[in-house]
C-alpha atoms as a printed R data frame, in Angstrom:
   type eleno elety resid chain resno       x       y       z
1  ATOM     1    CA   UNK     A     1 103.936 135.354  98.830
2  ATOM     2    CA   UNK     A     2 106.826 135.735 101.121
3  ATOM     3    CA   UNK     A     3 109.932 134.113  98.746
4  ATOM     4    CA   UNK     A     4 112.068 133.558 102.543
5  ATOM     5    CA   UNK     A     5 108.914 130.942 103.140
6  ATOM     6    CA   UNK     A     6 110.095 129.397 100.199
7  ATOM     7    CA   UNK     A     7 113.517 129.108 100.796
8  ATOM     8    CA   UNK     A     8 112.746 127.013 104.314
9  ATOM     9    CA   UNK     A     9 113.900 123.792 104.263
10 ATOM    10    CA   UNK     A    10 110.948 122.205 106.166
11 ATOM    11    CA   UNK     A    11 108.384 123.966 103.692
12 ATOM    12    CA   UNK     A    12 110.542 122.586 101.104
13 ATOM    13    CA   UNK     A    13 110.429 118.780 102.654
14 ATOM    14    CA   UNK     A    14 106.772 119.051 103.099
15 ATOM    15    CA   UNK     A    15 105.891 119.990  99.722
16 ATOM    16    CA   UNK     A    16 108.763 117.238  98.689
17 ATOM    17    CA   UNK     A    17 106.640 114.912 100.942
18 ATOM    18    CA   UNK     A    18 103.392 116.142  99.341
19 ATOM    19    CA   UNK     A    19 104.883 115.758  95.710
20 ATOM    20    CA   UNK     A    20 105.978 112.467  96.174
21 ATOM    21    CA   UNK     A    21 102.423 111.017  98.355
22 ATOM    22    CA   UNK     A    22 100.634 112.283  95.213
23 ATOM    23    CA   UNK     A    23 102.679 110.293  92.304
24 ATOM    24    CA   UNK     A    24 102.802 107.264  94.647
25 ATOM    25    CA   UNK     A    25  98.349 107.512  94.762
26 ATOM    26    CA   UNK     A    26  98.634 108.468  91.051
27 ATOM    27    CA   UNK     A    27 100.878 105.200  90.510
28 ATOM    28    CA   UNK     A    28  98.081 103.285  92.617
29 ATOM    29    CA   UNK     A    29  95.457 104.463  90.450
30 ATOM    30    CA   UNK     A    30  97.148 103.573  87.090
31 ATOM    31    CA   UNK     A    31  98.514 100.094  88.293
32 ATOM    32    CA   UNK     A    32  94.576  99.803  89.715
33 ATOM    33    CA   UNK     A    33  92.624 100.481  86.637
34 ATOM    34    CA   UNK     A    34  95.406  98.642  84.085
35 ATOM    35    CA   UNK     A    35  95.385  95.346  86.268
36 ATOM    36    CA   UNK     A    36  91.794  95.527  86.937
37 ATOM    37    CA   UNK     A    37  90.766  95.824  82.655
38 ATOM    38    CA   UNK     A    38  93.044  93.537  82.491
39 ATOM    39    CA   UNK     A    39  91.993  90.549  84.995
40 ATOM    40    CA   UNK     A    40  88.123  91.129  85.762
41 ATOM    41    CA   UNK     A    41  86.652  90.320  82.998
42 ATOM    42    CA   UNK     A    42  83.028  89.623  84.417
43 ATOM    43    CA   UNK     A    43  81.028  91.113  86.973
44 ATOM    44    CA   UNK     A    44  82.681  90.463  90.540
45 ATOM    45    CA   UNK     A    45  81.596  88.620  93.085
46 ATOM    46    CA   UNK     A    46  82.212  88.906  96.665
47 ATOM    47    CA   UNK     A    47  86.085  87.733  96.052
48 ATOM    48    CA   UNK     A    48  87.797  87.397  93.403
49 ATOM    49    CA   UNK     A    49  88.089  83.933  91.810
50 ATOM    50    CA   UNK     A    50  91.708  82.359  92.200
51 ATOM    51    CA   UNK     A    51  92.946  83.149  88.401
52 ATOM    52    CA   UNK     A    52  91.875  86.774  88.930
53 ATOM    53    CA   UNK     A    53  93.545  86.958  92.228
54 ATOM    54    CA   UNK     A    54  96.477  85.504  90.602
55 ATOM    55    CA   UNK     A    55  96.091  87.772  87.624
56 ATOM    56    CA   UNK     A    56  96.356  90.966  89.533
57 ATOM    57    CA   UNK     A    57  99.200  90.037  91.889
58 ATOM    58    CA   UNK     A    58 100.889  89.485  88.720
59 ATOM    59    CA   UNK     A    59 100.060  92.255  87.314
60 ATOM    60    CA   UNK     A    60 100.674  94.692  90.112
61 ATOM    61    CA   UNK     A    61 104.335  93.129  90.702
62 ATOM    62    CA   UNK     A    62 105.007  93.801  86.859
63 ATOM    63    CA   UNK     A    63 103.872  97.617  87.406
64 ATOM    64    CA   UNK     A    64 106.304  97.701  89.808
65 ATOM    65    CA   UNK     A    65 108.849  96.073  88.478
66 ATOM    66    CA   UNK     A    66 108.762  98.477  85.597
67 ATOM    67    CA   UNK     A    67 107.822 101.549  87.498
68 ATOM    68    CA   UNK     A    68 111.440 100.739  89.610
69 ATOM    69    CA   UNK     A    69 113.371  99.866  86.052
70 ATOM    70    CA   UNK     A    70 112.263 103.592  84.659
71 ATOM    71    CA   UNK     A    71 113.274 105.384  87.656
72 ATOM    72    CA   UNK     A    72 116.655 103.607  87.685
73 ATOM    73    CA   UNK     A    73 117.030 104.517  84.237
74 ATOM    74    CA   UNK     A    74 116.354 108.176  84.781
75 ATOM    75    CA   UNK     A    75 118.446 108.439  87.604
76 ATOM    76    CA   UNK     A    76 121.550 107.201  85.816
77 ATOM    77    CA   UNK     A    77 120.800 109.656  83.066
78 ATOM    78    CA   UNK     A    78 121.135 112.659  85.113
């Protein structure tokens, strides 16, 4: 491989992009299975009854919460 192609700033932003798209649908997919073995607990229906709704919104916005609090703390270690 060419090493100038690596040192262009646009290939380097694209494979930045790329990087960061796939930990965001790797995030998705954790937060989706832990929240889902974690709320459906039968067989679903055609919706999800109103404690599982609420279950998973909860859920997902603690994911997040402490997918934001690690990143913070990793930042401020650097």
């Amino acid at each position: 491989m060419d090493t100038s192609a690596l040192n262009n700033p646009q290939l380097q932003q694209l494979i930045n992009q790329e990087k960061e798209r796939a930990m965001a649908n790797e995030m998705i997919a954790k937060l989706t299975s832990a929240c889902w073995d974690k709320c459906i607990t039968g067989t679903p229906g055609s919706k999800f009854s109103s404690s599982e709704s609420s279950c998973l919104s909860n859920c997902a916005q603690r994911y997040m919460d402490m997918s934001i609090m690690i990143v913070k703390r990793f930042q401020s270690m650097q």
